[in-house]
Coordinates of C-alpha atoms and ligand atoms in Angstrom, one line a residue:
X1 CA 48.0 71.7 -24.9
X2 CA 51.3 71.1 -23.0
X3 CA 53.6 72.8 -25.4
X4 CA 57.4 72.5 -24.8
X5 CA 57.4 76.2 -23.7
X6 CA 54.6 75.6 -21.3
X7 CA 56.3 72.5 -19.9
X8 CA 59.5 74.3 -19.4
X9 CA 57.5 76.9 -17.4
X10 CA 56.1 74.2 -15.0
X11 CA 57.8 72.8 -12.0
X12 CA 58.6 69.1 -11.7
X13 CA 55.9 68.7 -9.0
X14 CA 53.2 70.3 -11.0
X15 CA 54.1 68.0 -13.9
X16 CA 53.7 64.9 -11.7
X17 CA 50.3 66.1 -10.4
X18 CA 49.0 66.6 -13.9
X19 CA 50.2 63.1 -15.0
X20 CA 48.6 61.5 -12.0
X21 CA 45.3 63.4 -12.6
X22 CA 45.2 62.3 -16.2
X23 CA 45.9 58.7 -15.1
X24 CA 43.1 58.7 -12.5
X25 CA 40.6 60.1 -15.0
X26 CA 41.6 57.4 -17.5
X27 CA 41.3 54.5 -15.0
X28 CA 37.9 55.7 -13.6
X29 CA 36.5 56.2 -17.1
X30 CA 37.5 52.8 -18.4
X31 CA 36.1 51.0 -15.3
X32 CA 32.8 52.8 -15.6
X33 CA 32.6 51.8 -19.2
X34 CA 33.3 48.1 -18.5
X35 CA 30.7 48.0 -15.6
X36 CA 28.1 49.7 -17.8
X37 CA 28.8 47.3 -20.6
X38 CA 28.6 44.2 -18.3
X39 CA 25.3 45.5 -16.8
X40 CA 23.9 45.9 -20.3
X41 CA 24.8 42.3 -21.2
X42 CA 23.5 40.9 -17.9
X43 CA 20.1 42.5 -18.0
X44 CA 18.8 40.9 -21.2
X45 CA 20.4 37.6 -20.1
X46 CA 18.2 37.5 -17.0
X47 CA 15.0 38.1 -18.9
X48 CA 15.9 36.1 -22.0
X49 CA 14.7 32.6 -21.0
X50 CA 11.1 33.9 -20.6
X51 CA 11.2 34.6 -24.3
X52 CA 13.4 31.7 -25.6
X53 CA 12.1 28.9 -23.3
X54 CA 8.7 29.7 -21.9
X55 CA 7.4 27.8 -18.8
X56 CA 6.3 24.3 -19.9
X57 CA 2.5 23.9 -19.9
X58 CA 0.9 21.1 -17.9
X59 CA 1.5 17.8 -19.6
X60 CA 4.3 19.1 -21.9
X61 CA 6.9 17.2 -19.9
X62 CA 4.9 13.9 -20.1
X63 CA 7.0 12.6 -22.9
X64 CA 10.0 12.4 -20.5
X65 CA 9.4 9.3 -18.4
X66 CA 10.4 9.6 -14.7
X67 CA 11.6 6.0 -14.7
X68 CA 13.5 5.3 -17.9
X69 CA 14.2 1.7 -18.6
X70 CA 17.9 2.6 -18.8
X71 CA 18.2 3.0 -15.1
X72 CA 19.9 0.2 -13.2
X73 CA 18.9 -1.2 -9.8
X74 CA 21.9 0.5 -8.2
X75 CA 20.7 3.8 -9.6
X76 CA 17.3 3.2 -8.2
X77 CA 18.5 2.9 -4.6
X78 CA 17.5 6.0 -2.9
X79 CA 19.9 8.5 -1.4
X80 CA 19.7 9.0 2.3
X81 CA 18.0 12.4 2.1
X82 CA 15.0 11.0 0.1
X83 CA 14.4 8.2 2.5
X84 CA 14.5 10.0 5.7
X85 CA 11.5 12.2 5.5
X86 CA 11.5 12.9 9.3
X87 CA 9.8 16.3 8.9
X88 CA 6.4 15.0 7.6
X89 CA 6.2 11.6 9.3
X90 CA 2.7 10.6 10.4
X91 CA 2.1 8.8 13.7
X92 CA -0.1 5.9 12.7
X93 CA -2.9 4.6 14.9
X94 CA -2.1 1.4 16.7
X95 CA -3.9 -1.7 15.3
X96 CA -5.0 -2.7 18.8
X97 CA -8.8 -2.6 19.0
X98 CA -9.0 -1.3 15.4
X99 CA -11.8 -3.7 14.5
X100 CA -13.8 -2.3 17.4
X101 CA -13.5 1.2 15.8
X102 CA -14.4 -0.2 12.4
X103 CA -17.2 -2.4 13.8
X104 CA -19.8 0.2 13.1
X105 CA -18.8 0.2 9.4
X106 CA -18.8 -3.5 9.3
X107 CA -22.2 -3.7 10.9
X108 CA -23.6 -1.1 8.4
X109 CA -22.4 -3.1 5.4
X110 CA -23.3 -6.5 6.7
X111 CA -26.5 -5.6 8.4
X112 CA -28.7 -7.5 6.0
X113 CA -26.8 -10.7 6.7
X114 CA -26.6 -10.7 10.5
X115 CA -29.9 -8.9 11.3
X116 CA -31.7 -10.7 8.5
X117 CA -30.7 -14.1 9.9
X118 CA -31.6 -13.1 13.4
X119 CA -35.1 -11.8 12.3
X120 CA -35.8 -15.1 10.5
X121 CA -34.6 -17.3 13.4
X122 CA -36.6 -15.3 15.9
X123 CA -39.9 -16.0 14.2
X124 CA -42.5 -17.6 16.3
X125 CA -42.9 -20.4 13.9
X126 CA -39.8 -21.8 12.2
X127 CA -41.3 -23.6 9.3
X128 CA -39.7 -24.9 6.1
X129 CA -40.2 -21.6 4.4
X130 CA -38.3 -19.8 7.2
X131 CA -35.4 -22.3 6.9
X132 CA -35.4 -21.8 3.1
X133 CA -35.2 -18.0 3.6
X134 CA -32.3 -18.5 6.1
X135 CA -30.5 -20.6 3.5
X136 CA -31.1 -18.0 0.8
X137 CA -29.8 -15.2 3.0
X138 CA -26.6 -17.1 3.7
X139 CA -26.0 -18.1 0.0
X140 CA -26.7 -14.5 -1.1
X141 CA -24.1 -13.3 1.3
X142 CA -21.5 -15.5 -0.4
X143 CA -21.1 -17.9 2.6
X144 CA -21.0 -20.8 0.1
X145 CA -23.2 -23.8 -0.4
X146 CA -21.4 -26.3 1.8
X147 CA -20.9 -24.0 4.8
X148 CA -24.5 -22.8 4.5
X149 CA -25.9 -26.3 4.6
X150 CA -23.7 -27.2 7.6
X151 CA -24.8 -24.1 9.4
X152 CA -28.5 -24.6 8.7
X153 CA -28.3 -28.2 9.9
X154 CA -26.7 -27.2 13.2
X155 CA -29.2 -24.4 13.7
X156 CA -32.1 -26.6 13.0
X157 CA -31.0 -29.2 15.6
X158 CA -30.1 -26.7 18.2
X159 CA -33.3 -24.6 17.8
X160 CA -35.3 -27.8 18.1
X161 CA -33.5 -29.0 21.2
X162 CA -32.8 -25.7 23.0
X163 CA -36.2 -24.1 22.2
X164 CA -37.2 -21.1 20.3
X165 CA -37.1 -17.4 21.3
X166 CA -35.4 -14.3 20.3
X167 CA -32.7 -14.4 23.0
X168 CA -31.8 -18.1 22.5
X169 CA -31.8 -17.6 18.7
X170 CA -29.3 -14.8 19.0
X171 CA -27.0 -16.8 21.2
X172 CA -27.2 -20.0 19.1
X173 CA -26.7 -18.1 15.9
X174 CA -23.7 -16.2 17.3
X175 CA -22.0 -19.4 18.5
X176 CA -22.6 -21.2 15.3
X177 CA -21.4 -18.3 13.1
X178 CA -18.2 -18.0 15.3
X179 CA -17.6 -21.7 14.9
X180 CA -18.0 -21.4 11.1
X181 CA -15.5 -18.5 10.9
X182 CA -13.2 -20.6 13.1
X183 CA -11.7 -18.8 16.0
X184 CA -9.0 -21.5 16.3
X185 CA -7.1 -20.4 13.2
X186 CA -3.8 -18.7 13.8
X187 CA -4.3 -15.2 12.4
X188 CA -1.1 -13.7 13.7
X189 CA 1.3 -12.1 11.2
X190 CA 4.9 -13.3 11.2
X191 CA 6.4 -9.9 11.4
X192 CA 9.4 -10.3 13.6
X193 CA 13.1 -10.9 12.9
X194 CA 14.2 -14.5 13.3
X195 CA 17.7 -16.1 12.8
X196 CA 19.1 -12.6 12.5
X197 CA 17.0 -11.9 9.4
X198 CA 14.0 -9.7 8.7
X199 CA 10.6 -11.2 8.3
X200 CA 9.6 -11.1 4.6
X201 CA 6.0 -10.7 3.4
X202 CA 4.8 -10.9 -0.2
X203 CA 1.6 -9.2 -1.3
X204 CA -0.1 -11.0 -4.2
X205 CA -3.5 -10.8 -6.0
X206 CA -5.3 -9.8 -9.1
X207 CA -5.4 -6.2 -10.4
X208 CA -6.9 -3.5 -8.2
X209 CA -7.7 -5.6 -5.2
X210 CA -5.8 -3.3 -2.8
X211 CA -2.3 -4.8 -2.6
X212 CA -0.3 -1.6 -2.6
X213 CA -2.8 0.0 -0.2
X214 CA -2.4 -3.0 2.1
X215 CA 1.4 -2.8 2.0
X216 CA 1.2 0.9 2.9
X217 CA -1.3 0.4 5.7
X218 CA 0.5 -2.6 7.1
X219 CA 3.7 -0.7 7.1
X220 CA 1.9 2.0 9.2
X221 CA 0.7 -0.6 11.7
X222 CA 4.2 -2.2 12.0
X223 CA 5.9 1.2 12.4
X224 CA 3.4 2.1 15.1
X225 CA 4.8 -1.0 16.9
X226 CA 8.3 0.5 16.5
X227 CA 9.3 -1.9 13.8
X228 CA 11.8 -1.0 11.1
X229 CA 10.2 -1.6 7.8
X230 CA 11.6 -1.8 4.2
X231 CA 9.3 -1.7 1.2
X232 CA 10.0 -3.5 -2.1
X233 CA 8.3 -2.1 -5.2
X234 CA 8.3 -5.3 -7.3
X235 CA 5.4 -4.0 -9.4
X236 CA 7.4 -2.9 -12.4
X237 CA 4.5 -2.7 -14.8
X238 CA 4.1 1.1 -14.3
X239 CA 6.3 3.7 -12.8
X240 CA 3.2 5.0 -11.0
X241 CA 3.0 1.8 -9.0
X242 CA 6.4 2.3 -7.4
X243 CA 5.6 6.0 -6.8
X244 CA 2.3 5.0 -5.1
X245 CA 4.3 2.7 -2.8
X246 CA 7.0 5.2 -2.1
X247 CA 4.5 7.8 -1.2
X248 CA 3.1 5.4 1.5
X249 CA 6.7 4.8 2.6
X250 CA 7.5 8.4 2.9
X251 CA 4.4 9.1 5.0
X252 CA 5.4 6.6 7.6
X253 CA 9.2 6.5 7.3
X254 CA 9.9 3.3 5.4
X255 CA 12.6 3.1 2.7
X256 CA 11.3 2.0 -0.6
X257 CA 13.6 -0.1 -2.9
X258 CA 12.5 0.3 -6.5
X259 CA 13.9 -0.5 -9.9
X260 CA 13.3 0.4 -13.5
X261 CA 9.9 0.3 -15.1
X262 CA 9.6 -3.0 -16.9
X263 CA 12.4 -4.4 -14.9
X264 CA 12.6 -7.9 -13.4
X265 CA 10.2 -8.0 -10.4
X266 CA 12.2 -10.9 -8.9
X267 CA 15.4 -9.0 -8.8
X268 CA 13.8 -6.0 -7.2
X269 CA 12.2 -8.2 -4.6
X270 CA 15.6 -9.8 -4.0
X271 CA 17.2 -6.4 -3.7
X272 CA 14.6 -5.2 -1.2
X273 CA 15.3 -8.2 1.0
X274 CA 19.0 -7.7 0.7
X275 CA 18.5 -4.0 1.7
X276 CA 16.3 -5.2 4.6
X277 CA 19.1 -7.5 5.8
X278 CA 21.7 -4.8 5.5
X279 CA 19.6 -2.3 7.4
X280 CA 18.7 -5.0 10.0
X281 CA 15.1 -4.3 9.4
X282 CA 12.3 -6.2 11.2
X283 CA 10.1 -6.6 8.2
X284 CA 10.4 -6.4 4.4
X285 CA 7.1 -5.9 2.6
X286 CA 7.2 -6.7 -1.1
X287 CA 4.4 -5.3 -3.3
X288 CA 3.8 -7.2 -6.5
X289 CA 1.9 -6.3 -9.7
X290 CA -1.7 -7.2 -10.1
X291 CA -2.0 -10.3 -12.3
X292 CA -5.0 -12.1 -13.7
X293 CA -5.1 -15.6 -12.4
X294 CA -5.9 -16.7 -15.9
X295 CA -2.5 -15.6 -17.3
X296 CA -0.2 -18.5 -16.7
X297 CA 3.0 -16.6 -17.6
X298 CA 2.3 -14.0 -14.9
X299 CA 1.4 -16.6 -12.4
X300 CA 4.7 -18.4 -13.0
X301 CA 6.5 -15.1 -12.5
X302 CA 5.0 -15.0 -9.0
X303 CA 6.6 -18.3 -8.2
X304 CA 9.9 -17.0 -9.5
X305 CA 9.7 -13.9 -7.3
X306 CA 9.3 -16.1 -4.2
X307 CA 12.1 -18.5 -5.3
X308 CA 14.5 -15.7 -5.9
X309 CA 13.9 -14.1 -2.5
X310 CA 14.4 -17.5 -0.9
X311 CA 18.0 -17.5 -2.1
X312 CA 18.7 -15.1 0.7
X313 CA 15.8 -15.2 3.1
X314 CA 12.7 -17.2 4.0
X315 CA 9.4 -15.8 2.9
X316 CA 7.3 -15.8 6.1
X317 CA 4.0 -14.6 4.7
X318 CA 2.4 -14.7 1.3
X319 CA -0.7 -12.6 1.7
X320 CA -3.4 -13.0 -1.0
X321 CA -5.4 -9.8 -1.3
X322 CA -9.0 -10.4 -2.4
X323 CA -11.6 -7.7 -3.2
X324 CA -14.6 -8.8 -1.1
X325 CA -16.9 -7.2 -3.7
X326 CA -15.9 -9.7 -6.4
X327 CA -17.8 -12.5 -4.7
X328 CA -17.5 -15.9 -6.3
X329 CA -14.7 -14.7 -8.7
X330 CA -12.6 -14.0 -5.6
X331 CA -12.9 -17.7 -4.7
X332 CA -11.7 -18.7 -8.2
X333 CA -8.8 -16.4 -7.9
X334 CA -7.9 -17.8 -4.5
X335 CA -7.9 -21.3 -5.8
X336 CA -5.5 -20.5 -8.7
X337 CA -3.1 -18.4 -6.7
X338 CA -2.9 -21.1 -4.1
X339 CA -1.8 -23.5 -6.9
X340 CA 1.3 -21.5 -7.8
X341 CA 2.3 -20.1 -4.4
X342 CA 1.9 -21.2 -0.8
X343 CA -0.6 -18.6 0.5
X344 CA -0.2 -18.1 4.3
X345 CA -3.0 -15.6 4.9
X346 CA -5.8 -13.8 3.2
X347 CA -6.5 -10.1 3.2
X348 CA -10.2 -9.2 2.4
X349 CA -10.4 -5.6 1.2
X350 CA -13.5 -3.5 0.5
X351 CA -15.7 -5.3 3.0
X352 CA -17.1 -1.8 3.5
X353 CA -18.5 -1.9 0.0
X354 CA -20.4 -5.1 0.1
X355 CA -23.1 -6.8 2.1
X356 CA -21.5 -10.2 1.2
X357 CA -19.3 -10.7 4.3
X358 CA -19.9 -14.4 4.0
X359 CA -16.9 -14.5 1.6
X360 CA -14.8 -14.6 4.8
X361 CA -16.2 -18.1 5.5
X362 CA -16.1 -19.3 2.0
X363 CA -12.6 -18.3 1.1
X364 CA -11.1 -19.7 4.3
X365 CA -12.8 -22.9 3.6
X366 CA -11.6 -23.0 0.0
X367 CA -8.0 -22.5 0.9
X368 CA -7.8 -23.7 4.5
X369 CA -6.0 -20.5 5.1
X370 CA -7.1 -17.8 7.6
X371 CA -8.3 -14.3 6.8
X372 CA -5.7 -12.2 8.7
X373 CA -6.6 -8.7 7.7
X374 CA -9.7 -6.9 6.5
X375 CA -10.0 -3.6 4.7
X376 CA -13.0 -1.5 5.7
X377 CA -12.4 1.8 3.9
X378 CA -9.9 3.8 1.9
X379 CA -8.3 5.6 4.8
X380 CA -4.8 4.9 6.0
X381 CA -6.0 3.3 9.2
X382 CA -8.9 1.3 7.7
X383 CA -7.1 -2.0 7.8
X384 CA -7.8 -4.2 10.8
X385 CA -6.6 -7.5 12.1
X386 CA -9.4 -10.0 11.7
X387 CA -11.0 -11.6 14.7
X388 CA -13.8 -14.2 14.4
X389 CA -15.8 -13.1 17.5
X390 CA -15.6 -9.4 16.8
X391 CA -16.6 -10.0 13.2
X392 CA -19.7 -12.0 14.1
X393 CA -20.6 -9.5 16.8
X394 CA -20.5 -6.8 14.2
X395 CA -22.8 -8.8 12.0
X396 CA -25.4 -9.2 14.8
X397 CA -25.1 -5.7 16.1
Ligands
LIG401 N1 -13.5 1.1 0.0 C1 -12.3 0.5 0.1 N2 -11.4 0.7 -0.9 C2 -10.2 0.1 -0.8 C3 -9.9 -0.8 0.2 N3 -8.6 -1.2 0.0 C4 -8.2 -0.6 -1.1 N4 -9.1 0.2 -1.6 C5 -9.0 1.0 -2.8 O1 -8.9 0.2 -3.9 C6 -8.1 0.9 -5.0 C7 -7.0 0.0 -5.5 O2 -6.1 -0.2 -4.5 P1 -4.5 -0.5 -4.8 O3 -3.9 -0.7 -3.5 O4 -3.9 0.4 -5.7 O5 -4.7 -1.9 -5.5 P2 -3.6 -2.8 -6.1 O6 -4.0 -4.2 -5.9 O7 -2.3 -2.5 -5.6 O8 -3.8 -2.5 -7.7 P3 -2.8 -2.9 -8.9 O9 -1.4 -2.7 -8.4 O10 -3.2 -2.1 -10.0 O11 -3.0 -4.4 -9.1 C8 -7.7 2.1 -4.3 O12 -8.5 3.2 -4.7 C9 -7.8 1.9 -2.8 O13 -8.1 3.1 -2.1 C10 -10.8 -1.0 1.2 O14 -10.7 -1.8 2.2 N5 -12.0 -0.4 1.1
LIG402 MG1 -0.6 -2.0 -6.7

């Protein structure tokens, strides 16, 4: 192309121009080639995973446990971001007057007890048959044999002395039922800091009675009272148990301290209390695994949970959660739990699902411990502080 003859004919300037043009053409060409090659290699890379690793189907990731036993307690402590779910916090209803709202539900479920008794007592002629029917109504409603006999005796005397009639019968029955439920018992929950430490509450009971639900609903009530609450997931039998509790915590703004599945419940309870102390919380609520009262090993474990917590803080409340629908079996449970741990209060759940509200009387008698809370539905605000007079009023409504 550029023969020596031709070169000699060109000026120096023309030569420089030609060299520059050739250089530019070379640079542009090479760059274009590199870009095109990179694009080619990027394109399949972006679409590749769809072919090589298809979207997992539902259930395919189930083999990978969320809570592997290799996790330590320290690992399980939640980062700040996870425990400050400010965006979706719910504003719980105050517990004040809650039993009044739930009274209709209580009246509906316990109608046969209250109204049945009232109808029998209001009969023109209160003969032996009527008194027998009254006794049967009370026993059927799980009031228990001794309290039933006591009540019938009192009613008999008063009806004889004070006369018969629908209005008197109602007043007398109300008074005697209130006395039987015992309004003098202290039903307040110890949920305030003392001696510079948070109050600690332990939730115990057999499987499925409503412990976790009660912890969650109680946390809502306490947070509505502007209390700082920490939850302890000492149910380590299943990862789902801690998840269930944490979900409650996230809804109301309470940190959940959890540990590995199959871990030591006592050390998680201990850790939750330690966390509560560090955060200067008002209350630490510790959820425990459901345990059959017949399994001595599990019952001993409960004693250990309490003892380990007591290395750093006092346990202010041990709340025994009893499913009201289990009737006499609930009484047996209460007896055994009270043998291994000092129960300070009873929570009767599922009262909405049974007509046997007499269990309130029977179980208090059995343990000499007050019913402090009652569950009247599955909703987040369906837990109410128990009150003897309101309860009896609902029965007679
Ligand atoms: N109807 C009704 N259902 C309730 C009440 N309290 C709890 N439940 C339901 O009872 C079921 C069991 O509740 P949980 O709180 O999981 O019981 P748990 O005692 O923690 O169970 P485990 O941890 O397995 O021992 C849930 O479906 C709750 O919604 C109540 O007062 N009324
Ligand atoms: Mg539970």
